[in-house]
GROMACS .gro file of C-alpha atoms in nm:
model
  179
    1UNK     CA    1  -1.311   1.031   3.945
    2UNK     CA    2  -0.987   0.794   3.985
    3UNK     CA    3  -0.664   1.027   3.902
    4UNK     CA    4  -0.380   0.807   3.803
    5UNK     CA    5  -0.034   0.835   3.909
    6UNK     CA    6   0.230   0.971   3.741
    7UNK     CA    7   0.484   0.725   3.837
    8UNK     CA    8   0.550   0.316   3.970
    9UNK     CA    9   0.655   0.487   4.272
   10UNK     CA   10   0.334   0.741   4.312
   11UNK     CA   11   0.107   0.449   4.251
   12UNK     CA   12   0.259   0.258   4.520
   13UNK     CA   13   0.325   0.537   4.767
   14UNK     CA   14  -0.052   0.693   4.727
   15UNK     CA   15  -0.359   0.523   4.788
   16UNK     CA   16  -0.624   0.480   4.534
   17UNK     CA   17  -0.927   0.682   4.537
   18UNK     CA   18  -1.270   0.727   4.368
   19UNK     CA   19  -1.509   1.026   4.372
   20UNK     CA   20  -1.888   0.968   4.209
   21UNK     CA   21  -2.204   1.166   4.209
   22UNK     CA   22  -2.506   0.995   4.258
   23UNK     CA   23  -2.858   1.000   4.137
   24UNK     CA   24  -3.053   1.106   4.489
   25UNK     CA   25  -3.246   0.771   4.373
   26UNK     CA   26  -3.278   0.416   4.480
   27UNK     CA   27  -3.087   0.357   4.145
   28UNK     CA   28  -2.759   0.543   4.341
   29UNK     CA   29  -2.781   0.147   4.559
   30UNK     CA   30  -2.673  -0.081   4.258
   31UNK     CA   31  -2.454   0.235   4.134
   32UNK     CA   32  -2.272   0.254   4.444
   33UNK     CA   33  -2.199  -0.123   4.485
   34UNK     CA   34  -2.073  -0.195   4.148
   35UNK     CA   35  -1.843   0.100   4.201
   36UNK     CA   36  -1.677  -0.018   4.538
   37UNK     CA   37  -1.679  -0.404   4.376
   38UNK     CA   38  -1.486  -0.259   4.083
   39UNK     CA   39  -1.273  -0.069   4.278
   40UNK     CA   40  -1.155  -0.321   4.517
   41UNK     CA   41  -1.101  -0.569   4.279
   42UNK     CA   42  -0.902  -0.411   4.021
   43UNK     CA   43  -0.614  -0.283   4.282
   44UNK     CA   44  -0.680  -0.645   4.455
   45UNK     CA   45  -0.715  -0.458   4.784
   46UNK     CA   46  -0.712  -0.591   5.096
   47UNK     CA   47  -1.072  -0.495   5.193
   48UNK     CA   48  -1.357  -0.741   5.218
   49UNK     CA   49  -1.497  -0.658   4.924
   50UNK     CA   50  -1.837  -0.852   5.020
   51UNK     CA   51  -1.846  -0.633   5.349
   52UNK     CA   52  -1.777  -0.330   5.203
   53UNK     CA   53  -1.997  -0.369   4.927
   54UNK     CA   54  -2.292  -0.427   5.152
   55UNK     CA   55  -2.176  -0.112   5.396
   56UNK     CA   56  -2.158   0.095   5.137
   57UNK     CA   57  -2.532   0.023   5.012
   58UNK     CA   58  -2.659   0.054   5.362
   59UNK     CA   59  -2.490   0.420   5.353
   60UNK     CA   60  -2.632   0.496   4.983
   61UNK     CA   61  -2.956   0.384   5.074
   62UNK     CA   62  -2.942   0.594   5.444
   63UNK     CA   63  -2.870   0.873   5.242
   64UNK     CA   64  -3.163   0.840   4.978
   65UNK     CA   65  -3.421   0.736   5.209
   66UNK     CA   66  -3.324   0.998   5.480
   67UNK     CA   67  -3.262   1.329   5.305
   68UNK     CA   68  -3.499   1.568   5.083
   69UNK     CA   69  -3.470   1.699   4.759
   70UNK     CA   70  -3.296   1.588   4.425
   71UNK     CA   71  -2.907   1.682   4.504
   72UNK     CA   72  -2.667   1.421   4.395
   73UNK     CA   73  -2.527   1.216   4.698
   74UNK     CA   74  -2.166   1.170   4.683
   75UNK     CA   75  -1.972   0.863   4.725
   76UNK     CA   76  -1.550   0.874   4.777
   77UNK     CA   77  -1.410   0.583   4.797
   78UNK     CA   78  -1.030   0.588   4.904
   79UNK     CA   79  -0.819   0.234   4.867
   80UNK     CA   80  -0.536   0.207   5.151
   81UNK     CA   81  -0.273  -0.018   5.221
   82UNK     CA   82  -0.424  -0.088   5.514
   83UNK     CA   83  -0.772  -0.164   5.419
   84UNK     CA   84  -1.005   0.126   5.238
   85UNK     CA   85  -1.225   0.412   5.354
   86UNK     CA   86  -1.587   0.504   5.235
   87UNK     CA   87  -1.744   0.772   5.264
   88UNK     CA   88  -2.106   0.898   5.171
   89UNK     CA   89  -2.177   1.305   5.111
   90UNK     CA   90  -2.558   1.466   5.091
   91UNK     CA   91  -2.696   1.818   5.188
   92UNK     CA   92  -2.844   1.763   5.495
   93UNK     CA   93  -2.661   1.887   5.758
   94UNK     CA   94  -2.839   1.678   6.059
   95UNK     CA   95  -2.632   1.406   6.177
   96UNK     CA   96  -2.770   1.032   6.084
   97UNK     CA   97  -2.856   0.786   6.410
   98UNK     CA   98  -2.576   0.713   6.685
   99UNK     CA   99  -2.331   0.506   6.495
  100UNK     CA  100  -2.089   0.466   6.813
  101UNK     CA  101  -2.363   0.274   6.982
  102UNK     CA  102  -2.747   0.127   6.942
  103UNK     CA  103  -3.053   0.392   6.975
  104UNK     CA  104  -3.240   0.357   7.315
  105UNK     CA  105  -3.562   0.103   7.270
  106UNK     CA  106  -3.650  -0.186   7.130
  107UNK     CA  107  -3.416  -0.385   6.882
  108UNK     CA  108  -3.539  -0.403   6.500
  109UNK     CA  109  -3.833  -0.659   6.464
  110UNK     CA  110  -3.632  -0.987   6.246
  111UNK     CA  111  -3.891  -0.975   5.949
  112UNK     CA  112  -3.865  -0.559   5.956
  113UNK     CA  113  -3.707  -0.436   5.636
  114UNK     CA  114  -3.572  -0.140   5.776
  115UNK     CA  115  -3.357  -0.007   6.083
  116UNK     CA  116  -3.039  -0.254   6.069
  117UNK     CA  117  -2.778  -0.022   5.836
  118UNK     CA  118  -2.630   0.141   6.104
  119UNK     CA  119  -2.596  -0.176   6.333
  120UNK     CA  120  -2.427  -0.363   6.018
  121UNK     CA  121  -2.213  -0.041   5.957
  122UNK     CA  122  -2.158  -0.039   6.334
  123UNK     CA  123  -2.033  -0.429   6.393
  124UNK     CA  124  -1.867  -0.484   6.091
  125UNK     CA  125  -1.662  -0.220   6.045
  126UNK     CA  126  -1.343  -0.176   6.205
  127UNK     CA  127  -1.439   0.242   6.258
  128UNK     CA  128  -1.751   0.442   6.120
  129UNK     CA  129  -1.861   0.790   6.198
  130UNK     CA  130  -1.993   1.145   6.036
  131UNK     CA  131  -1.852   1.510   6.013
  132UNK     CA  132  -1.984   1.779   5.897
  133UNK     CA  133  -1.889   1.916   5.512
  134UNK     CA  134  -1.926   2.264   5.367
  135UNK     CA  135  -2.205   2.155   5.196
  136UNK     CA  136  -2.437   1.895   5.446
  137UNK     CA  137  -2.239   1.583   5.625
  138UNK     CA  138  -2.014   1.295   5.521
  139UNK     CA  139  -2.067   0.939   5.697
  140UNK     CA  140  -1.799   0.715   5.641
  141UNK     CA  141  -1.640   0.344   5.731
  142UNK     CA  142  -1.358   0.186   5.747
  143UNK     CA  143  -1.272  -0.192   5.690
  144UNK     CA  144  -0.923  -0.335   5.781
  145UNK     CA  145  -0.749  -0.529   5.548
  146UNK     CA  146  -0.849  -0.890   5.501
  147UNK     CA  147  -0.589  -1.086   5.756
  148UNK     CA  148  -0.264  -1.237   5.631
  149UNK     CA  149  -0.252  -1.611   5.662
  150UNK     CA  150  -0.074  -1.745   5.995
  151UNK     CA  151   0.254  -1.828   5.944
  152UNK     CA  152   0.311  -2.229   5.966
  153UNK     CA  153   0.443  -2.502   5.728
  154UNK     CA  154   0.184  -2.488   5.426
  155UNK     CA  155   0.030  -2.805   5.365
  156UNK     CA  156   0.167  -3.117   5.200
  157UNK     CA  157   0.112  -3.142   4.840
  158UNK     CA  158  -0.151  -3.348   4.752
  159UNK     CA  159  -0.333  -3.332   5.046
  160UNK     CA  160  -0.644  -3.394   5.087
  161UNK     CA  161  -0.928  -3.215   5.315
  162UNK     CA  162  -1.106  -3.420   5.605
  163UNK     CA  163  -1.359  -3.358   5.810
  164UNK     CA  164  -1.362  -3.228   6.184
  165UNK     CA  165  -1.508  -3.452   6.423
  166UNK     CA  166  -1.616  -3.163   6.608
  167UNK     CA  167  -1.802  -2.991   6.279
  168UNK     CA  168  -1.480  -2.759   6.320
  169UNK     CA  169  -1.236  -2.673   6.087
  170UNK     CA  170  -1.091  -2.973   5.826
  171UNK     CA  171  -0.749  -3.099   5.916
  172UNK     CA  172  -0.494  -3.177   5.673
  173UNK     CA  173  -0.417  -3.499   5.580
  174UNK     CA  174  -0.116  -3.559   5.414
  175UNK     CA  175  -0.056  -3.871   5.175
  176UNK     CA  176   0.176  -4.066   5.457
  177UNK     CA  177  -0.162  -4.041   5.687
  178UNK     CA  178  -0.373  -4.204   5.423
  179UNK     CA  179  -0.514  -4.584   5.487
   0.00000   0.00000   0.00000
């Protein structure tokens, strides 16, 4: 549930946050996603929204797949200057896999459907973890917010894109440089 601020100065002085129970069902997944897309894009936050729309299903779907029983799983959301927080509640106390490093053995087969969530949660956000809760465990992420442009000159109007001979970035060309 998003509580609204009182005042201009509240709503830029707190950060945004969501709080959602969750079917324990593999219809929480598309529930989840549309709720961080929506959220991230109506404050036009920072985040990824891409990457944190795909972390957050890996967590939803950790949490369906991995606990028992019919509980609601919960999912808080919290929208930061700095980027935005997620975090994913269930009952079961046990902590999920090591999500400060890769479980001993053999990496994921490529054409296996299952066993990369906590590697993506791992590598592409910018912290991740669990703690305990009063009633089971929350796992969260973080994501950083998306980087500023470098400072420069911005380019000429009118310009025009060309390629990279090295298949790297496009230059700039500006309408002096053309032929």
């Amino acid at each position: 549930m998003r509580e609204a601020p009182a005042t201009a100065a509240e709503a830029t002085a707190k950060p945004a946050s969501w709080r959602l129970a969750l079917p324990h069902t593999s219809a929480a997944v598309p529930l989840a996603r549309a709720l961080i897309r929506t959220a991230l894009a109506d404050l036009d936050a920072v985040a990824d929204c891409d990457t944190a729309e795909l972390l957050t299903a890996e967590l939803v779907a950790n949490a369906v797949e991995h606990t028992a029983g019919d509980a609601p799983i919960h999912l808080v959301v919290e929208v930061l200057e700095t980027g935005c927080q997620v975090e994913v509640h269930d009952h079961d106390p046990a902590p999920p896999g090591n999500l400060s490093a890769p479980q001993p053995g053999p990496a994921p087969e490529p054409w296996q459907e299952h066993g990369r969530g906590l590697l993506l949660i791992r590598a592409l956000s910018s912290a991740c973890g669990h703690r305990p809760t009063e009633h089971g465990k929350a796992v969260w992420f973080t994501l950083p917010g998306a980087a500023a442009p470098a400072p420069g000159p911005s380019p000429a109007p009118n310009a025009a894109p060309i390629a990279a001979p090295d298949g790297g970035v496009p230059a700039q060309r500006t309408p002096q440089d053309r032929p």
